[in-house]
Amino acid sequence: MCRDQDDRWLARTLELARQGAGRVEPNPRVGAVIVKAGELVASGFHRNYGSLHAERAALSAAEPDLVRGATLYCNLEPCSHRSPRKKQPPCTEAIIAAGIGRVVIGHRDPNPAVRGEGIRALERAGITVDVRGEDADESPFLRENEVFNTVMALGRPFVHLKAAISLDGRLATTGGDSRWITDGEARTAAHRLRAESDAVLVGRGTVEADDPLLTVRLPAGEVQGSSPAPRPVVLDSLARISLESRLVRERGNELLLCLGPDAPERRRAALEARGVTVLEAEGVGGLDPASVLKCLGTAGIRSVFVEGGAQILTAFLRARLYDRLSLYFAPILLGRGREAVGDLSVATVVQALNFESVRWETIGRQQCFTGLRAGWQEEILGVLRESERERTKGGPQCSRD
Ligand code: AOF
Ligand code: ZN
């Protein structure tokens, strides 16, 4: 089968996968097509969390006679495992039982329960498996499930940093005024990004300056997606957030408050009495981003949209604990003002924090940048390679099922 044909069918699986966006989380978006003699036999995608996997959806839509000896394309490696919490039976079993002759996938599944096991189960049954989407510099397959892949491979929430800044890189005036740097169109775009995340994170300083609610506000009629509203998160090492802030008064029950080891017990009790969930993070004089992410992961947060301010933005950048950065440049100059990003320990340009999958877009009067951390894809693939090495070190293995 020629490579062009494979690429074309695989691209189709991504289009199908996208139809599950907003409904399948925390599971991945997956699409599958079955092809025989260059003709489409059937297709399917993962529709809702807990429902049929894409591979089984495609198989059940196909004429059984046509499936035998056909090729199945899927953007993700088919699952091969069972576990008490797993909702669906292994797709590899259905693929083998149906008599599929060849499987072409976008990338291996970084889920620790899979990581190549799906491929091996198929190969043991005599099925040829080709992985086509891991070689490209900016693989669209790995990017389609950026949150899922990050959580599964790196074991921490996906971190999306965002800031609205002036042309000269200022987050606020010298006096601290930062309201309305960008216009309504850019703010709506940022609210769409909020809606995609499990949590929206700010520092205590931002709460004091802006008294935000951190809700998703979109124009009337625009669907907000079916996932629950993102939870507000505030980093507040000394528990100094005002009990009168709108977040505590109006969203206390949803609020996740990260406190440091020196937070006074009395304050903590007062906040908990208002329904606030307290998370104990590490770090003195500014919480440690790694510890914050660990707390959030334990609280079930899989993706976090970090909205500032400068101290927090800098802390995540310095720790190299971020996956995506989105910057909205407004066509204004603020002069001295407050810089958006502090010291990043960059001595030479080659050490600069760099980005891949870069996109620039004009939104209203703003120029909007978004990019993934350079090395993100390599890190995910590195984890897959490492578990492959671990497995071969242990010698030949049988199925884990
Ligand atoms: C999906 N949809 O189309 C594929 C998935 O709890 P379960 O049984 O739904 O299993 C979820 C895991 O199955 C998921 O973490 C991923 O590793 C694998 N593949 N999942 O939800 C699909 N193909
Ligand atoms: Zn599956």
Coordinates of C-alpha atoms and ligand atoms in Angstrom, one line a residue:
M1 CA 0.0 0.0 0.0
C2 CA 1.5 3.3 -1.0
R3 CA 2.3 5.9 1.7
D4 CA 0.2 8.6 0.1
Q5 CA -2.9 6.5 0.4
D6 CA -2.1 5.7 4.0
D7 CA -1.7 9.4 4.8
R8 CA -4.9 10.2 3.2
W9 CA -7.0 7.7 5.1
L10 CA -5.2 8.5 8.4
A11 CA -6.0 12.2 7.8
R12 CA -9.7 11.1 7.6
T13 CA -9.5 9.4 11.0
L14 CA -8.5 12.8 12.5
E15 CA -11.6 14.5 10.9
L16 CA -13.7 11.8 12.5
A17 CA -12.0 12.0 15.8
R18 CA -12.7 15.7 16.1
Q19 CA -16.4 15.0 16.0
G20 CA -16.1 13.7 19.6
A21 CA -14.5 16.9 20.9
G22 CA -16.1 18.2 24.0
R23 CA -17.9 14.9 24.6
V24 CA -15.3 12.1 25.0
E25 CA -13.1 13.8 27.6
P26 CA -11.2 12.6 29.7
N27 CA -10.8 9.9 27.0
P28 CA -9.1 10.7 23.7
R29 CA -10.7 11.7 20.5
V30 CA -10.4 8.7 18.2
G31 CA -11.6 8.0 14.6
A32 CA -11.2 4.9 12.6
V33 CA -11.8 3.9 8.9
I34 CA -11.8 0.5 7.3
V35 CA -10.5 0.3 3.7
K36 CA -10.4 -2.5 1.2
A37 CA -8.9 -2.3 -2.3
G38 CA -8.7 1.4 -2.0
E39 CA -12.4 1.8 -1.2
L40 CA -13.9 2.9 2.0
V41 CA -15.8 0.1 3.7
A42 CA -16.9 1.8 6.9
S43 CA -15.9 4.5 9.4
G44 CA -16.6 5.3 13.1
F45 CA -15.5 7.5 15.9
H46 CA -15.6 7.7 19.7
R47 CA -18.8 9.6 20.4
N48 CA -19.2 10.0 24.1
Y49 CA -17.2 9.2 27.2
G50 CA -17.7 5.5 28.0
S51 CA -19.3 4.6 24.6
L52 CA -17.9 2.3 21.9
H53 CA -14.3 2.9 20.9
A54 CA -13.8 4.2 17.4
E55 CA -12.4 0.8 16.1
R56 CA -15.5 -1.1 17.3
A57 CA -17.8 1.6 16.0
A58 CA -16.2 1.3 12.5
L59 CA -16.3 -2.6 12.7
S60 CA -19.9 -2.6 13.7
A61 CA -20.8 -0.3 10.8
A62 CA -19.2 -2.6 8.3
E63 CA -20.4 -5.6 6.2
P64 CA -18.5 -8.6 7.9
D65 CA -17.5 -10.1 4.6
L66 CA -15.9 -6.9 3.4
V67 CA -13.8 -6.5 6.6
R68 CA -11.9 -9.7 6.2
G69 CA -8.4 -8.9 4.9
A70 CA -9.2 -5.1 5.0
T71 CA -7.0 -2.4 6.4
L72 CA -8.1 -0.5 9.6
Y73 CA -6.8 3.0 10.0
C74 CA -6.9 4.7 13.4
N75 CA -5.3 7.9 14.8
L76 CA -4.5 6.0 18.0
E77 CA -3.1 2.6 18.8
P78 CA -6.0 0.2 19.6
C79 CA -6.4 -0.6 23.3
S80 CA -5.5 -4.1 24.5
H81 CA -6.2 -4.1 28.2
R82 CA -8.9 -4.8 30.7
S83 CA -9.2 -3.2 34.1
P84 CA -12.0 -2.9 36.6
R85 CA -12.4 0.8 35.7
K86 CA -12.3 0.3 32.0
K87 CA -15.6 0.9 30.2
Q88 CA -15.0 -1.0 27.0
P89 CA -13.5 -4.4 26.1
P90 CA -10.1 -4.4 24.3
C91 CA -10.4 -3.3 20.6
T92 CA -7.5 -5.6 19.6
E93 CA -9.8 -8.6 20.3
A94 CA -12.5 -7.2 18.0
I95 CA -10.0 -6.4 15.2
I96 CA -8.5 -9.9 15.4
A97 CA -11.9 -11.6 15.5
A98 CA -13.1 -9.6 12.4
G99 CA -10.1 -10.8 10.3
I100 CA -8.6 -7.4 9.6
G101 CA -5.3 -7.9 7.7
R102 CA -3.4 -4.7 8.4
V103 CA -3.7 -1.9 10.9
V104 CA -2.2 1.6 10.3
I105 CA -2.1 4.0 13.3
G106 CA -1.2 7.6 13.9
H107 CA 0.7 7.1 17.2
R108 CA 1.2 4.6 20.0
D109 CA -1.1 5.1 23.0
P110 CA 0.8 6.7 25.9
N111 CA -1.7 5.2 28.4
P112 CA 0.7 3.2 30.7
A113 CA -1.7 0.2 30.2
V114 CA -1.2 0.2 26.5
R115 CA 2.2 1.8 25.3
G116 CA 2.8 -0.7 22.5
E117 CA 0.8 -3.6 24.0
G118 CA -1.9 -3.1 21.4
I119 CA 0.5 -3.3 18.5
R120 CA 2.1 -6.4 20.0
A121 CA -1.3 -8.1 20.5
L122 CA -2.2 -7.5 16.9
E123 CA 1.2 -8.6 15.6
R124 CA 1.0 -11.8 17.6
A125 CA -2.2 -12.5 15.7
G126 CA -0.4 -12.1 12.4
I127 CA -1.7 -8.6 11.6
T128 CA 0.8 -6.1 10.1
V129 CA 0.9 -2.9 12.0
D130 CA 2.4 0.4 10.7
V131 CA 2.9 3.5 12.8
R132 CA 2.7 6.5 10.5
G133 CA 2.2 9.6 12.6
E134 CA 5.2 9.7 14.9
D135 CA 7.9 10.8 12.5
A136 CA 6.7 14.2 11.4
D137 CA 8.2 17.2 13.3
E138 CA 4.8 18.5 14.3
S139 CA 2.6 15.4 14.2
P140 CA -1.0 16.4 13.9
F141 CA -1.9 13.1 15.5
L142 CA -0.1 13.7 18.8
R143 CA -1.4 17.3 18.8
E144 CA -5.1 16.2 18.4
N145 CA -5.0 14.8 21.9
E146 CA -2.6 17.1 23.5
V147 CA -4.3 16.9 26.9
F148 CA -4.7 13.2 26.9
N149 CA -1.2 12.6 25.7
T150 CA 0.3 14.9 28.3
V151 CA -1.6 13.4 31.2
M152 CA -0.9 9.8 30.2
A153 CA 2.8 10.3 29.2
L154 CA 4.0 12.9 31.7
G155 CA 1.7 12.1 34.6
R156 CA 0.7 15.7 35.2
P157 CA -2.1 18.1 34.0
F158 CA -1.7 19.9 30.7
V159 CA -0.6 23.5 31.4
H160 CA -1.8 26.3 29.1
L161 CA -0.3 29.7 29.9
K162 CA -2.1 32.8 28.7
A163 CA -1.4 36.5 28.9
A164 CA -2.8 39.7 27.3
I165 CA 0.0 42.2 26.8
S166 CA 0.9 45.5 25.2
L167 CA 3.2 45.6 22.1
D168 CA 6.1 46.3 24.5
G169 CA 5.4 43.2 26.6
R170 CA 3.7 44.8 29.5
L171 CA 1.0 43.1 31.5
A172 CA -0.1 46.3 33.4
T173 CA 0.8 49.9 33.9
T174 CA 3.2 50.9 36.6
G175 CA 0.3 51.5 38.9
G176 CA -1.0 48.0 38.2
D177 CA -3.9 48.8 35.9
S178 CA -4.4 45.8 33.5
R179 CA -8.1 46.0 32.7
W180 CA -9.1 46.2 29.1
I181 CA -5.6 45.8 27.5
T182 CA -7.3 43.7 24.9
D183 CA -10.7 44.3 23.3
G184 CA -13.9 42.2 23.6
E185 CA -13.1 39.9 20.7
A186 CA -9.8 38.8 22.2
R187 CA -11.5 38.3 25.6
T188 CA -14.2 36.1 24.0
A189 CA -11.4 34.0 22.4
A190 CA -9.7 33.7 25.8
H191 CA -13.1 32.6 27.3
R192 CA -13.3 29.8 24.7
L193 CA -9.9 28.6 25.8
R194 CA -11.1 28.7 29.5
A195 CA -14.1 26.5 28.5
E196 CA -11.7 23.9 27.1
S197 CA -9.8 23.5 30.4
D198 CA -10.7 21.8 33.6
A199 CA -9.4 24.7 35.7
V200 CA -8.5 28.4 35.4
L201 CA -5.6 29.4 37.7
V202 CA -4.6 32.8 39.0
G203 CA -2.5 34.1 41.8
R204 CA -3.8 35.8 45.0
G205 CA -2.5 39.1 43.7
T206 CA -4.8 38.9 40.7
V207 CA -7.7 38.2 43.0
E208 CA -6.9 41.3 45.0
A209 CA -6.4 43.5 41.9
D210 CA -9.3 42.4 39.8
D211 CA -11.7 40.5 42.0
P212 CA -12.4 38.1 39.1
L213 CA -15.0 35.3 38.9
L214 CA -13.1 33.3 36.4
T215 CA -16.3 32.0 34.8
V216 CA -16.7 31.3 31.0
R217 CA -18.7 34.1 29.4
L218 CA -19.5 33.6 25.7
P219 CA -21.8 35.5 23.4
A220 CA -25.5 34.5 23.6
G221 CA -26.2 31.4 21.5
E222 CA -22.6 30.1 21.5
V223 CA -22.5 26.6 22.9
Q224 CA -20.2 26.3 25.9
G225 CA -19.5 22.5 25.3
S226 CA -20.9 19.8 27.5
S227 CA -18.1 19.5 29.9
P228 CA -18.6 21.1 33.4
A229 CA -17.5 24.7 34.0
P230 CA -13.7 25.0 34.7
R231 CA -13.0 25.2 38.4
P232 CA -11.3 28.3 39.7
V233 CA -7.8 27.8 41.3
V234 CA -6.0 30.4 43.3
L235 CA -2.3 30.1 44.4
D236 CA -2.2 31.7 47.8
S237 CA 0.8 30.5 49.9
L238 CA -0.2 32.4 53.0
A239 CA -4.0 32.1 52.7
R240 CA -4.5 35.8 52.4
I241 CA -7.3 35.8 49.9
S242 CA -10.2 38.0 51.1
L243 CA -13.2 36.2 52.5
E244 CA -15.2 39.0 50.7
S245 CA -13.7 38.3 47.3
R246 CA -16.3 37.3 44.7
L247 CA -14.5 33.9 44.2
V248 CA -14.9 33.0 47.9
R249 CA -18.4 34.5 48.2
E250 CA -19.9 33.3 44.9
R251 CA -17.9 30.3 43.9
G252 CA -16.5 29.1 47.3
N253 CA -17.8 25.5 46.7
E254 CA -15.9 25.2 43.4
L255 CA -12.8 27.0 44.5
L256 CA -9.5 25.1 44.8
L257 CA -7.1 27.1 46.9
C258 CA -3.4 26.1 46.9
L259 CA -1.8 27.0 50.2
G260 CA 1.8 26.8 51.4
P261 CA 3.2 25.2 54.5
D262 CA 3.2 28.5 56.4
A263 CA -0.5 29.3 55.8
P264 CA -2.1 30.1 59.2
E265 CA -4.5 27.4 60.4
R266 CA -7.1 29.9 61.4
R267 CA -7.4 31.3 57.9
R268 CA -7.5 27.9 56.4
A269 CA -10.4 26.9 58.7
A270 CA -12.3 30.1 57.8
L271 CA -11.9 29.4 54.1
E272 CA -12.9 25.8 54.5
A273 CA -16.0 26.9 56.4
R274 CA -17.0 28.7 53.2
G275 CA -16.8 25.5 51.2
V276 CA -13.4 26.2 49.7
T277 CA -11.3 23.1 48.9
V278 CA -7.8 23.5 50.3
L279 CA -4.8 21.9 48.6
E280 CA -1.5 21.7 50.4
A281 CA 1.4 22.7 48.1
E282 CA 5.1 23.1 48.8
G283 CA 7.2 26.2 48.4
V284 CA 7.9 29.2 50.5
G285 CA 7.6 32.7 49.1
G286 CA 5.8 31.5 46.0
L287 CA 4.5 28.0 45.5
D288 CA 6.5 25.4 43.6
P289 CA 4.8 24.8 40.2
A290 CA 5.6 21.0 40.3
S291 CA 3.9 20.7 43.7
V292 CA 0.9 22.7 42.5
L293 CA 0.4 20.5 39.5
K294 CA 0.7 17.4 41.7
C295 CA -2.1 18.7 44.0
L296 CA -4.2 19.6 41.0
G297 CA -3.7 16.2 39.4
T298 CA -4.7 14.5 42.6
A299 CA -7.9 16.7 42.7
G300 CA -8.8 15.3 39.3
I301 CA -7.7 18.3 37.2
R302 CA -6.3 17.2 33.8
S303 CA -5.8 20.6 32.2
V304 CA -5.2 24.0 33.6
F305 CA -5.5 27.4 32.0
V306 CA -3.0 29.8 33.8
E307 CA -4.1 33.4 33.5
G308 CA -1.5 35.2 35.6
G309 CA -0.1 37.4 36.8
A310 CA 3.5 37.9 36.0
Q311 CA 4.9 36.0 39.0
I312 CA 2.9 32.9 38.3
L313 CA 3.6 33.0 34.6
T314 CA 7.3 33.4 35.3
A315 CA 7.3 30.6 37.8
F316 CA 5.8 28.0 35.4
L317 CA 8.1 29.2 32.6
R318 CA 11.2 29.0 34.8
A319 CA 10.3 25.5 35.9
R320 CA 9.7 24.6 32.3
L321 CA 6.3 23.2 33.4
Y322 CA 4.0 24.3 30.7
D323 CA 2.8 22.8 27.4
R324 CA 1.1 25.7 25.5
L325 CA 1.6 29.4 25.6
S326 CA -1.0 31.9 24.2
L327 CA -0.2 35.6 24.1
Y328 CA -2.6 38.3 22.9
F329 CA -0.7 41.4 21.7
A330 CA -2.8 44.5 21.9
P331 CA -1.8 47.5 19.7
I332 CA -0.9 49.7 22.6
L333 CA 2.4 50.8 24.3
L334 CA 2.5 51.0 28.1
G335 CA 6.1 52.2 28.4
R336 CA 7.7 51.2 31.7
G337 CA 4.7 49.4 33.2
R338 CA 4.9 45.9 34.6
E339 CA 6.7 43.2 32.6
A340 CA 4.7 40.1 31.7
V341 CA 7.6 37.7 32.2
G342 CA 10.5 38.0 34.7
D343 CA 13.9 36.4 34.6
L344 CA 14.0 33.0 32.8
S345 CA 17.7 32.2 33.3
V346 CA 18.3 32.6 29.5
A347 CA 21.9 33.6 28.9
T348 CA 22.2 33.0 25.2
V349 CA 19.6 33.0 22.4
V350 CA 20.0 29.2 22.0
Q351 CA 18.8 28.8 25.6
A352 CA 15.6 30.9 24.8
L353 CA 12.3 29.2 25.5
N354 CA 11.1 28.1 22.1
F355 CA 7.9 26.9 20.6
E356 CA 6.6 24.5 18.0
S357 CA 3.3 24.3 16.1
V358 CA 3.3 28.1 16.1
R359 CA 0.2 29.9 15.0
W360 CA -0.4 33.6 14.6
E361 CA -3.9 34.9 14.2
T362 CA -5.5 38.3 14.0
I363 CA -8.4 38.6 16.4
G364 CA -10.1 42.0 16.5
R365 CA -7.2 44.5 16.9
Q366 CA -5.0 41.9 18.5
Q367 CA -2.3 39.7 17.1
C368 CA -2.6 36.3 18.9
F369 CA 0.2 33.9 19.3
T370 CA -0.1 30.3 20.3
G371 CA 2.5 27.5 20.4
L372 CA 3.5 24.3 22.1
R373 CA 6.6 24.1 24.2
A374 CA 9.5 23.1 21.9
G375 CA 10.3 19.6 22.8
W376 CA 6.8 18.7 23.8
Q377 CA 6.4 16.0 21.2
E378 CA 9.9 14.7 21.8
E379 CA 9.1 14.3 25.5
I380 CA 6.0 12.3 24.8
L381 CA 7.8 10.1 22.3
G382 CA 10.7 9.7 24.8
V383 CA 8.4 8.3 27.4
L384 CA 7.1 5.8 24.8
R385 CA 10.6 4.8 23.9
E386 CA 11.6 4.5 27.5
S387 CA 8.8 2.0 28.3
E388 CA 9.7 0.1 25.2
R389 CA 13.3 -0.2 26.5
E390 CA 12.0 -1.2 29.9
R391 CA 9.9 -3.9 28.4
T392 CA 12.7 -5.4 26.2
K393 CA 15.1 -5.3 29.2
G394 CA 12.7 -7.6 31.0
G395 CA 12.9 -10.1 28.1
P396 CA 10.0 -11.4 26.0
Q397 CA 6.6 -11.0 27.7
C398 CA 3.2 -12.3 27.4
S399 CA 0.0 -10.3 27.3
R400 CA -0.8 -8.5 30.5
D401 CA -4.5 -9.4 30.2
Ligands
AOF1 C1 -11.5 5.8 24.0 N1 -12.0 5.7 22.8 O1 -12.0 5.1 20.6 C2 -10.2 4.5 22.0 C3 -9.6 4.5 23.3 O2 -12.5 3.2 29.7 P1 -12.4 2.7 28.3 O3 -12.7 1.3 28.1 O4 -13.3 3.6 27.4 O5 -10.9 2.9 27.8 C4 -10.3 4.1 27.7 C5 -8.9 3.9 27.1 O6 -8.9 3.2 25.9 C6 -8.2 5.2 26.8 O7 -7.5 5.7 27.9 C7 -7.2 4.8 25.7 O8 -6.0 4.4 26.2 C8 -7.9 3.7 25.0 N2 -8.5 4.0 23.6 N3 -10.4 5.2 24.3 O9 -12.2 6.3 24.9 C9 -11.4 5.1 21.7 N4 -9.6 3.9 21.0
ZN2 ZN -10.3 0.5 22.4

